Structures are given as C-alpha cells and as structure tokens.
CSV table of C-alpha atoms and ligand atoms in Angstrom, one decimal:
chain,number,residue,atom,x,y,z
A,159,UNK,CA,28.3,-6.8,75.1
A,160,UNK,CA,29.6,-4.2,78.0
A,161,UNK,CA,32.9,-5.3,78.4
A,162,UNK,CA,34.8,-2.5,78.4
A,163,UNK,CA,37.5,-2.5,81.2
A,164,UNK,CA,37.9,0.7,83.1
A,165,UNK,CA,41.7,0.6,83.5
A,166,UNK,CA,42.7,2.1,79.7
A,167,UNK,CA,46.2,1.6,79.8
A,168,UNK,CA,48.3,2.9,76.4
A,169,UNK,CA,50.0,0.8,74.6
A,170,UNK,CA,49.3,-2.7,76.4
A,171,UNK,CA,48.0,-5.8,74.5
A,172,UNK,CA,44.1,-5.1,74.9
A,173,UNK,CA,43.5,-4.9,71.3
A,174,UNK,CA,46.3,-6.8,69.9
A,175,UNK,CA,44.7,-10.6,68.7
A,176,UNK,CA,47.4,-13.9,67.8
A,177,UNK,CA,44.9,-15.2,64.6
A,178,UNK,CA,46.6,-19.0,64.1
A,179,UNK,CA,45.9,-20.5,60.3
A,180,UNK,CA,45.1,-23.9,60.0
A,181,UNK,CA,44.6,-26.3,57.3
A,182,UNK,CA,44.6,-30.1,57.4
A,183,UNK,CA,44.8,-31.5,60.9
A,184,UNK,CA,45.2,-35.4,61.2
A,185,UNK,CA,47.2,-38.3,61.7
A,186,UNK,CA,49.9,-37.6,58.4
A,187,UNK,CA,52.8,-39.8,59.1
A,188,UNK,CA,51.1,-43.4,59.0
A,189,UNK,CA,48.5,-42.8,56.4
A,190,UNK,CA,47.7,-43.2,52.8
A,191,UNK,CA,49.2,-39.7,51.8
A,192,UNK,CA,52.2,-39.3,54.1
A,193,UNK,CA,53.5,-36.3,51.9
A,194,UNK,CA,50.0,-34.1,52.6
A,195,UNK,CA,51.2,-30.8,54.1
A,196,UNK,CA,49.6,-30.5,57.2
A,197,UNK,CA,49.6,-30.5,61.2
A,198,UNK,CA,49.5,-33.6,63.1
A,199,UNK,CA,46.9,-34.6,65.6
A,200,UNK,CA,49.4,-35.1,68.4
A,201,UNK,CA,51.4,-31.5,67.5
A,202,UNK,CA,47.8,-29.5,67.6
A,203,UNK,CA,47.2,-30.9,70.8
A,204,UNK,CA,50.7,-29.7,71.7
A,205,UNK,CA,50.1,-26.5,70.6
A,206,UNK,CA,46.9,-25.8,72.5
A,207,UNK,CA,48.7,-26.9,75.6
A,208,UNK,CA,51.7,-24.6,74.6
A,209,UNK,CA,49.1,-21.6,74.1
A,210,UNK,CA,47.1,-22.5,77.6
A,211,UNK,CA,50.3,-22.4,79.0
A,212,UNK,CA,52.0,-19.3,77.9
A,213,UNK,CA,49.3,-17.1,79.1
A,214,UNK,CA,47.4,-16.8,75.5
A,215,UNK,CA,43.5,-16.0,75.9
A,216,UNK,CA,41.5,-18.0,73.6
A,217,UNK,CA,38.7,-15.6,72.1
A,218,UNK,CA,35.5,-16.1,70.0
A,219,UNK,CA,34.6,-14.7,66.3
A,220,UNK,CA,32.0,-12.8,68.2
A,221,UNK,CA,34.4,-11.0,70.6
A,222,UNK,CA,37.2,-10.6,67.7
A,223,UNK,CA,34.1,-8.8,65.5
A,224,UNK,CA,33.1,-6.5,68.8
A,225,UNK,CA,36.5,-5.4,69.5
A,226,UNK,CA,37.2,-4.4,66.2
A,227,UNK,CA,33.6,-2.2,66.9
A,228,UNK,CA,35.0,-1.0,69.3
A,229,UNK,CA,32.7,-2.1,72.0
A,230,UNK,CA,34.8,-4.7,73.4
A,231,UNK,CA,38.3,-5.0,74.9
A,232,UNK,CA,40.3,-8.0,74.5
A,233,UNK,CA,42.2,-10.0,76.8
A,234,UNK,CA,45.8,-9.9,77.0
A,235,UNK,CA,47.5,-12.6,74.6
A,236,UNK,CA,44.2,-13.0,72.9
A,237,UNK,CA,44.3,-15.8,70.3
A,238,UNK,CA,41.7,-16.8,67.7
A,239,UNK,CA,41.6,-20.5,65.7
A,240,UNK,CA,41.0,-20.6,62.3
A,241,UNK,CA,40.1,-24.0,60.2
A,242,UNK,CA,40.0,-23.2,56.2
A,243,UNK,CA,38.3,-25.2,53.7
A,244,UNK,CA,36.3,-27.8,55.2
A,245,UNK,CA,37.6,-30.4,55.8
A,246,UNK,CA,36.5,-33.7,58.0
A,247,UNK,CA,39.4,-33.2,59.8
A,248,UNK,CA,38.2,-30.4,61.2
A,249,UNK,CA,35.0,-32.8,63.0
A,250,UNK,CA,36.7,-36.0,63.4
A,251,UNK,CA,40.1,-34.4,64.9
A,252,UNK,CA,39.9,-30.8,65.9
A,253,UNK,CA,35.6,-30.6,67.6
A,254,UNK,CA,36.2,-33.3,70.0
A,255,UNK,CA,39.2,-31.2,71.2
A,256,UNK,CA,38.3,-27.8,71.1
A,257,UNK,CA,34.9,-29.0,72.7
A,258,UNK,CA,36.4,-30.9,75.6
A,259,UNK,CA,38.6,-27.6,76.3
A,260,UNK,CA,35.6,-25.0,75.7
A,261,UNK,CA,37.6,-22.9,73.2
A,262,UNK,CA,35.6,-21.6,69.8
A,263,UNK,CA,36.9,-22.6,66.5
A,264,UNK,CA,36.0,-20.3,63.5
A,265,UNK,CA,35.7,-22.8,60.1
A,266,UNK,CA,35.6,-21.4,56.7
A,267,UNK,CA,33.8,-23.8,54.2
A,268,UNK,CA,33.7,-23.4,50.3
A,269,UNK,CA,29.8,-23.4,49.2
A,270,UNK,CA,30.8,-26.0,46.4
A,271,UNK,CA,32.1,-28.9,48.3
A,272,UNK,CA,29.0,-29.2,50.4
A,273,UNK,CA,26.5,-28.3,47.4
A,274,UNK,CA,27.8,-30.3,44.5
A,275,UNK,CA,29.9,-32.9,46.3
A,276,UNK,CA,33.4,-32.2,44.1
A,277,UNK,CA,37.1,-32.6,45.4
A,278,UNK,CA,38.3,-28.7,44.8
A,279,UNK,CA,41.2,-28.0,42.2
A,280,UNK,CA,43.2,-26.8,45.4
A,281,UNK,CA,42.7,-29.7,47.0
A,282,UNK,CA,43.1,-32.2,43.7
A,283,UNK,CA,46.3,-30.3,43.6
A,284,UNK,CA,47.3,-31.1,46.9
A,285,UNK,CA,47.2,-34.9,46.6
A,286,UNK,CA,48.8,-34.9,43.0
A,287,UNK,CA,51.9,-33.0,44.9
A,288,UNK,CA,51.3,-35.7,48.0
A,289,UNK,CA,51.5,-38.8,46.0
A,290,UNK,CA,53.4,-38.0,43.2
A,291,UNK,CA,56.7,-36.7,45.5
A,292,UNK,CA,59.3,-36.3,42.5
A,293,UNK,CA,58.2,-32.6,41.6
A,294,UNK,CA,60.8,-32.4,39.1
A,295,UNK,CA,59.3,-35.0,37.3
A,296,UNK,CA,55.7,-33.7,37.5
A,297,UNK,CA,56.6,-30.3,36.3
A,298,UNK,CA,58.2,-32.2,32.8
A,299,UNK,CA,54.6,-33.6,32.4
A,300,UNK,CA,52.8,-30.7,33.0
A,301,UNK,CA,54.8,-29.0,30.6
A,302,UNK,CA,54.7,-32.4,27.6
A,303,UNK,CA,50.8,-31.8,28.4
A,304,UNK,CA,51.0,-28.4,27.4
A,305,UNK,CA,52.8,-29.2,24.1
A,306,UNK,CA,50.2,-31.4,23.2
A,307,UNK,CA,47.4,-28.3,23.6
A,308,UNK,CA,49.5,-25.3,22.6
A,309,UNK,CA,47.9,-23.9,19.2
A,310,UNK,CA,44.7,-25.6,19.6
A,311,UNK,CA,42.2,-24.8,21.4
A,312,UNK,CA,43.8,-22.4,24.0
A,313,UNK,CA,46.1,-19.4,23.8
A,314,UNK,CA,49.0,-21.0,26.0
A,315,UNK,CA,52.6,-19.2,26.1
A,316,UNK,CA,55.8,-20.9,25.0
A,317,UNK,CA,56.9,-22.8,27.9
A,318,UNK,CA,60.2,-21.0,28.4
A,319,UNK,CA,58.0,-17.9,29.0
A,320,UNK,CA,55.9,-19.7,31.7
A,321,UNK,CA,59.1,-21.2,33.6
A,322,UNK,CA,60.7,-17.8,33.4
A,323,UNK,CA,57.8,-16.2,34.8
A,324,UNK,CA,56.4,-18.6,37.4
A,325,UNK,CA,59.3,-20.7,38.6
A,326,UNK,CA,60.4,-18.9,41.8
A,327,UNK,CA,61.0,-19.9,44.9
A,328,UNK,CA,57.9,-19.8,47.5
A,329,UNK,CA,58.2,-19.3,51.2
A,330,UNK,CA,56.9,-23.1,51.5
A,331,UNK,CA,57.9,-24.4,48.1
A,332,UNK,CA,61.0,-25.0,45.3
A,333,UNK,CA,60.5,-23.0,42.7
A,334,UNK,CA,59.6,-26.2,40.8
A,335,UNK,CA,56.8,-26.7,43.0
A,336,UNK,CA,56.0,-23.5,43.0
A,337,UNK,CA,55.3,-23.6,39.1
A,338,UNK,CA,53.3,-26.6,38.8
A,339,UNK,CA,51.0,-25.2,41.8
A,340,UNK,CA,50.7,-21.9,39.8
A,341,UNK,CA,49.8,-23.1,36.9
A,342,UNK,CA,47.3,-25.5,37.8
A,343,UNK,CA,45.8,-22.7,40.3
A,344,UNK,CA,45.5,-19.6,38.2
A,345,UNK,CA,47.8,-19.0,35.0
A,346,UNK,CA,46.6,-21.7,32.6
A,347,UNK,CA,43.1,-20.9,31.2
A,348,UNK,CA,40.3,-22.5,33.6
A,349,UNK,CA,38.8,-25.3,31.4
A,350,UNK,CA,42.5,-26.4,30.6
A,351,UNK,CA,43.1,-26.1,33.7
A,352,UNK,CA,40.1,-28.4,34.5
A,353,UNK,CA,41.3,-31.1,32.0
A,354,UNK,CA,44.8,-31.0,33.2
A,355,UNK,CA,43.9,-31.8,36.7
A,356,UNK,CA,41.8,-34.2,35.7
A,357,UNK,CA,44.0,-36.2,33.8
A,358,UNK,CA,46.7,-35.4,36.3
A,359,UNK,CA,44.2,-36.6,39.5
A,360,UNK,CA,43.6,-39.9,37.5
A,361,UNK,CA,47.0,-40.9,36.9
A,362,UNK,CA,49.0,-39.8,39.8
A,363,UNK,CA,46.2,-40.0,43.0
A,364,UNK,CA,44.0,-42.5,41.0
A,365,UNK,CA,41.2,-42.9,43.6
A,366,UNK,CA,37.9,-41.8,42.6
A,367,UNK,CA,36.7,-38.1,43.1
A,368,UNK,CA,33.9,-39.3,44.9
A,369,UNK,CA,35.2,-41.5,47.6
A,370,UNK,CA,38.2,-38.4,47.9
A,371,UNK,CA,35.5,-36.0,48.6
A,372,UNK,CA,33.5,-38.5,51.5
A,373,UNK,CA,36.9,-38.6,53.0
A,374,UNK,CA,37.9,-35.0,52.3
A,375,UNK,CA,35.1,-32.7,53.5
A,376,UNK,CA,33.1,-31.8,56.0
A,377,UNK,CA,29.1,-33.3,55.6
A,378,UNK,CA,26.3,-30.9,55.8
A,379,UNK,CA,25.3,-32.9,59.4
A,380,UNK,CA,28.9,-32.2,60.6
A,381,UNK,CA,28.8,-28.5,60.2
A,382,UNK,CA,25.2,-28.1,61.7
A,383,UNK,CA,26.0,-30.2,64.7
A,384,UNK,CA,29.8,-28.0,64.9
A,385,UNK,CA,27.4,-24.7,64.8
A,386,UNK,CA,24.8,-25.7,67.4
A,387,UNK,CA,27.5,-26.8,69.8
A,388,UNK,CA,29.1,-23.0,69.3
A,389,UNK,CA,31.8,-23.2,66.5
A,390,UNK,CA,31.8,-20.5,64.5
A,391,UNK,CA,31.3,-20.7,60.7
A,392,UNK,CA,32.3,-18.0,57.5
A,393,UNK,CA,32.3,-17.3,54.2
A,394,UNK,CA,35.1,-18.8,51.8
A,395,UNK,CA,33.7,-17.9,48.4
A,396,UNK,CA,32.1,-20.9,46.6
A,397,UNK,CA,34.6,-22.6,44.0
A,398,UNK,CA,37.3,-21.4,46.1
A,399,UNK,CA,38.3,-19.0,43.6
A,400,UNK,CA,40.9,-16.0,42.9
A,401,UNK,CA,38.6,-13.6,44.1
A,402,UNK,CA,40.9,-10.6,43.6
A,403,UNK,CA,41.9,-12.1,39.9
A,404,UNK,CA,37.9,-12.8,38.9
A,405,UNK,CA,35.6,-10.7,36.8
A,406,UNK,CA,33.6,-8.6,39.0
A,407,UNK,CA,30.3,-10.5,38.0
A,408,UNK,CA,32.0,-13.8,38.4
A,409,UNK,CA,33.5,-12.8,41.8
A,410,UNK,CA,30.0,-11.1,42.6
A,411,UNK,CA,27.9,-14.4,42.0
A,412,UNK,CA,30.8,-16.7,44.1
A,413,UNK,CA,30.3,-14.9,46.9
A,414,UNK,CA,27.0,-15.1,46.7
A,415,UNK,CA,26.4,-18.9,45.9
A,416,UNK,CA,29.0,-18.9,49.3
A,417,UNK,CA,26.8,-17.0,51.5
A,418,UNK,CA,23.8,-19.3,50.5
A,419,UNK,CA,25.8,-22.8,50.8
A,420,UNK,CA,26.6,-22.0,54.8
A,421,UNK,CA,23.1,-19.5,55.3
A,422,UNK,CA,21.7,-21.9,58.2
A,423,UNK,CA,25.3,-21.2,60.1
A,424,UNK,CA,25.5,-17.5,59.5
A,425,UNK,CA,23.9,-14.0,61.1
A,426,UNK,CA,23.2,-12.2,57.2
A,427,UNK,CA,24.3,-9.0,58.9
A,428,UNK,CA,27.4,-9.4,60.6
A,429,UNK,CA,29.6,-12.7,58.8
A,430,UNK,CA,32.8,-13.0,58.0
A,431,UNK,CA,34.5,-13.7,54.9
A,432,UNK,CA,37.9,-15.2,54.7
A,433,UNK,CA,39.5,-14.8,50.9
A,434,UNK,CA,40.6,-17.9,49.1
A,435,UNK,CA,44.1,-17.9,49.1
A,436,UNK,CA,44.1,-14.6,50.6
A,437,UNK,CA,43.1,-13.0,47.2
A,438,UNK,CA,40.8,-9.6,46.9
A,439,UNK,CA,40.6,-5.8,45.4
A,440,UNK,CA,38.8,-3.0,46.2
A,441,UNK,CA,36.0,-4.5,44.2
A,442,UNK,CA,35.6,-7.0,46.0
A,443,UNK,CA,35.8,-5.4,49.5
A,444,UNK,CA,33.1,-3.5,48.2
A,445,UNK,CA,31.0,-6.3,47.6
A,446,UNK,CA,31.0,-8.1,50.8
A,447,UNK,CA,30.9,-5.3,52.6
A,448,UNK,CA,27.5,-4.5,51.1
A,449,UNK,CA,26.4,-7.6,51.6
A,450,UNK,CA,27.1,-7.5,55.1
A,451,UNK,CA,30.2,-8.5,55.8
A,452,UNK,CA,32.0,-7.3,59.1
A,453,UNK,CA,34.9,-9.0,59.1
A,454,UNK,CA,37.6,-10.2,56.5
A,455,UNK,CA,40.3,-12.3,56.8
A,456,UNK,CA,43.8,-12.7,54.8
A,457,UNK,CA,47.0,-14.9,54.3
A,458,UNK,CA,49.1,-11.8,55.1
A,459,UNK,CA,51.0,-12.4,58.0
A,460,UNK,CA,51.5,-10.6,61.1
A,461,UNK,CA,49.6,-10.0,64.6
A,462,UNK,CA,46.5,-7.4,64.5
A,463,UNK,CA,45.8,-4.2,66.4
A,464,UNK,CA,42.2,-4.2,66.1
A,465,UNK,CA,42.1,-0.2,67.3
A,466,UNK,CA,44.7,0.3,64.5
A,467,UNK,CA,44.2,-2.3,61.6
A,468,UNK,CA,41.1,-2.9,59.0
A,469,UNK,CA,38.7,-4.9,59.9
A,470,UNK,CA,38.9,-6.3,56.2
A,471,UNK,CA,42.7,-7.0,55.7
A,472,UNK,CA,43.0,-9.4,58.9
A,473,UNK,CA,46.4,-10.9,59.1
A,474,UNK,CA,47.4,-14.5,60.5
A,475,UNK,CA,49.9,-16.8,61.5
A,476,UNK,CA,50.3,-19.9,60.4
A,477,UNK,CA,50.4,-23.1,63.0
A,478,UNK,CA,53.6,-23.6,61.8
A,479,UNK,CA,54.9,-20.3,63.7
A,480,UNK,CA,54.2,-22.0,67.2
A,481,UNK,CA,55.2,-24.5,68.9
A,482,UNK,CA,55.8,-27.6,69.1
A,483,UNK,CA,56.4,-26.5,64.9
A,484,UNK,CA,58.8,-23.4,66.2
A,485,UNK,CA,59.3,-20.3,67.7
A,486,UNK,CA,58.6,-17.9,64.5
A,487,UNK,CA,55.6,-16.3,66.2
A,488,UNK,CA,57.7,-14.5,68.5
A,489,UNK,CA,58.8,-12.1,65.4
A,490,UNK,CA,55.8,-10.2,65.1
B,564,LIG,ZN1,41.1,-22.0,51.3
C-alpha cells in the first residue's frame, strides 16, 4: 500500500485518527427495554451526516493498521467506526447504512456468544439495570442475596466493606449503579456471580436466555455475509472477560478460544484485538502480540497520533462525544 504523500508537513493531522465507540444501536425509545443505554437509529444516522459534513475522512482497519506501520499516511480528520460485542444491531441497523454510504465498520464479537449460544453476564447485566430502573432498590437485593451466601460456600466481605469500596460515582453511573455493575462484573467470586445473575435475569428481565440471545447477537450467517461485503472483524476475547484481572493461563486460553470463534473473518497474522472492557497487563500484551496481533484497542479516551502512540493502547471516543449527542469531542 504506497500511499505515502510527498508533501510531509509537521505537525498537521496526517497521523492523527477520531476512533468513535459504539455499542447498541437501535430503535430505544419505543421498545421493550426503553431504559437500554444505547444510540438511536435516527441519532447514528445523524452522526454520520455530522461527520461527512465536517470534513472527517472515514478510514478502514486496514489503513488504521498501515499507518501505525508506518507505510501509510492518513487523511486529514480521519475517523474509524467501532461496533463492540456483537450484536444484531449491528446487521439489522448499522450494515444497511454503512453499506449504502461505502464506509468500513470494524465489529468486535465475543467467541462465546456465537459458539455456545449464551446471553453474556455483561449483557444479562445490562437488561436487569434496563428493566428493573429503581437501582436503589436492586442494590438492597443484591446485597439481602449476599446475606443469604455469606459463610457458606464463598469467601464474601461484610457488606459495609463492599459499599465502602465499590460505591463511587462512575463517569456514566450513580455510585449505586456503579456498585451493583461491579459486583456482578468482577468483585464477587465468578460462580456466585453466575448464580446471582441468574436469579437476578429470571426475576427482574424474566424472558428466556435463549430467545434474549436470538434477539441479542449477531448469527454466524450475519457476520460472514458483513465480512464478504468488506466490514472488518476483531478479536474480543471469548467470555468477554477481565482480561487484565485473569490468570495468565485463563486469559491465555480466552484469547485463544476468541481467535478460533471469528478465524474465517480474520488474517492469523495481522488481527486486531479490542480488550473487554478495556482491561489488559503486560502479560497479556505479550500474548497477543505473539500470537499475531497488530493492533489493540482500549476504553481509554482520547484521539490517537499513530506516529506517536502504541499500536496496543488505542484510545476512543465514545458516540456520545459527537453530535447530534454533544460537542465533547472537540476537547481532545
Ligand atoms: Zn465488550
């Protein structure tokens, strides 16, 4: 790819790259789960207009992976979409639209949703905070639930201990929210964890896992026909794990099972990973790199210089930081 451009100005944008986060994109407001966090059909479409508009280059993973190799030079304004964790969204609302415009999206799917089928913790999360609005109130549960287990079978603090340690305020969330998130993500031992979510999913979302998961995720078919019409797809670990928090074998064999889950959609030497909730060590930068990584993206946020930065601590900004959602992006 000899795309070098002969005028090397310093200091101008040619290596600078917009990377925009997305998530759920659908129609929120007049469906089942109103209170899922996400961006609306209509505003995405707003967005891309607001981004054509204002000068922004759209780029491809490919380009993105050359310039940090130095062997390509970006556009001015460059801007790369990101789609994280599968979802169906991601075919039914955002291919049709990124197709019709020609712009590459790059979609990051967790090996275990398409290989066994399961609604994710983070996503069984999600819909418990969606439907069951009064956070307050779910926090007291959680917390009653963890009476009921403390001193049997698991090692669980006092729950003073937890609230002082884990009920902060988040940049998104109340500090109550922020607790019952944590806990159910990470702090809490993972088979209680497990049992808590189910018990939790039943109650509160009561819909079967199964028929959450046909309407959650993206279907093997879906991806393949995304890929051969130019999308781009990486690696997002396999249960969607703390990478950074796992055992090295554990975090060793996710990444792994990953890399297998999506290996029809991906070139073995030069993929890219995308960290589950923007989680990773040395370890396991190691890891991936050795197993031929290129590229690695984060949660961190910011804008990045791809003659300056790491190619494996990739920052983003979140949809939410442009408009029509607001003005933030200007900041960095
Ligand atoms: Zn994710």
């Amino acid at each position: 790819m000899m795309m070098r451009l002969k005028n090397k100005r310093k200091g101008t944008g040619m290596s600078k790259v917009n990377i925009i986060m997305y998530h759920y994109v659908r129609s929120i407001a007049g469906s089942r789960y109103p209170g899922i966090k996400g961006l609306e059909t209509g505003d995405f479409i707003k967005q891309l207009d607001f981004l054509k508009e204002n000068g922004f280059s759209f780029i491809r993973m490919e380009e993105l992976i050359a310039s940090y190799q130095e062997s390509y030079v970006l556009p001015e304004k460059a801007v790369l979409l990101t789609f994280d964790d599968a979802y169906r969204d991601h075919f039914t609302e955002v291919f049709p639209i990124l197709l019709e415009r020609g712009i590459q999206g790059s979609f990051f799917v967790p090996g275990e949703v398409v290989d066994r089928k399961v609604v994710l913790p983070v996503n069984k999360i999600h819909f418990i905070l969606a439907v069951e609005n009064d956070h307050h109130h779910l926090k007291e549960e959680l917390l009653k639930m963890l009476d009921q287990h403390r001193g049997r079978e698991f090692d669980i603090p006092e729950n003073g201990d937890l609230l002082k340690e884990y009920e902060k305020p988040g940049k998104f969330d109340d500090p109550e929210t922020v607790f019952v998130k944590k806990m159910l993500q990470f702090v809490l031992p993972e088979r209680l964890r497990d049992m808590l979510l189910e018990s939790l999913f039943d109650k509160i979302v009561d819909v079967p896992e199964k028929v959450l998961w046909d309407e959650l995720y993206l279907k093997d078919y879906q991806i393949k026909a995304m890929k051969k019409s130019g999308m781009f797809f990486g690696a997002h670990g396999y249960h969607h794990y703390h990478l950074g928090e796992a055992g090295h074998d554990e975090m060793k064999e996710d990444i792994i099972k990953g890399l297998q889950v999506i290996d029809s959609c991906i070139d073995r030497d030069s993929w890219v990973m995308n960290y589950p909730y923007g989680s990773y060590n040395d370890d396991v930068l190691q890891v991936i790199r050795s197993l031929g990584a290129k590229l690695a993206i984060t949660t961190k946020v910011g804008v990045n210089d791809t003659k300056k930065d790491d190619a494996f601590h990739i920052c983003r900004l979140n949809t939410n930081d442009f408009p029509p959602k607001s003005d933030k992006y200007l900041n960095y």
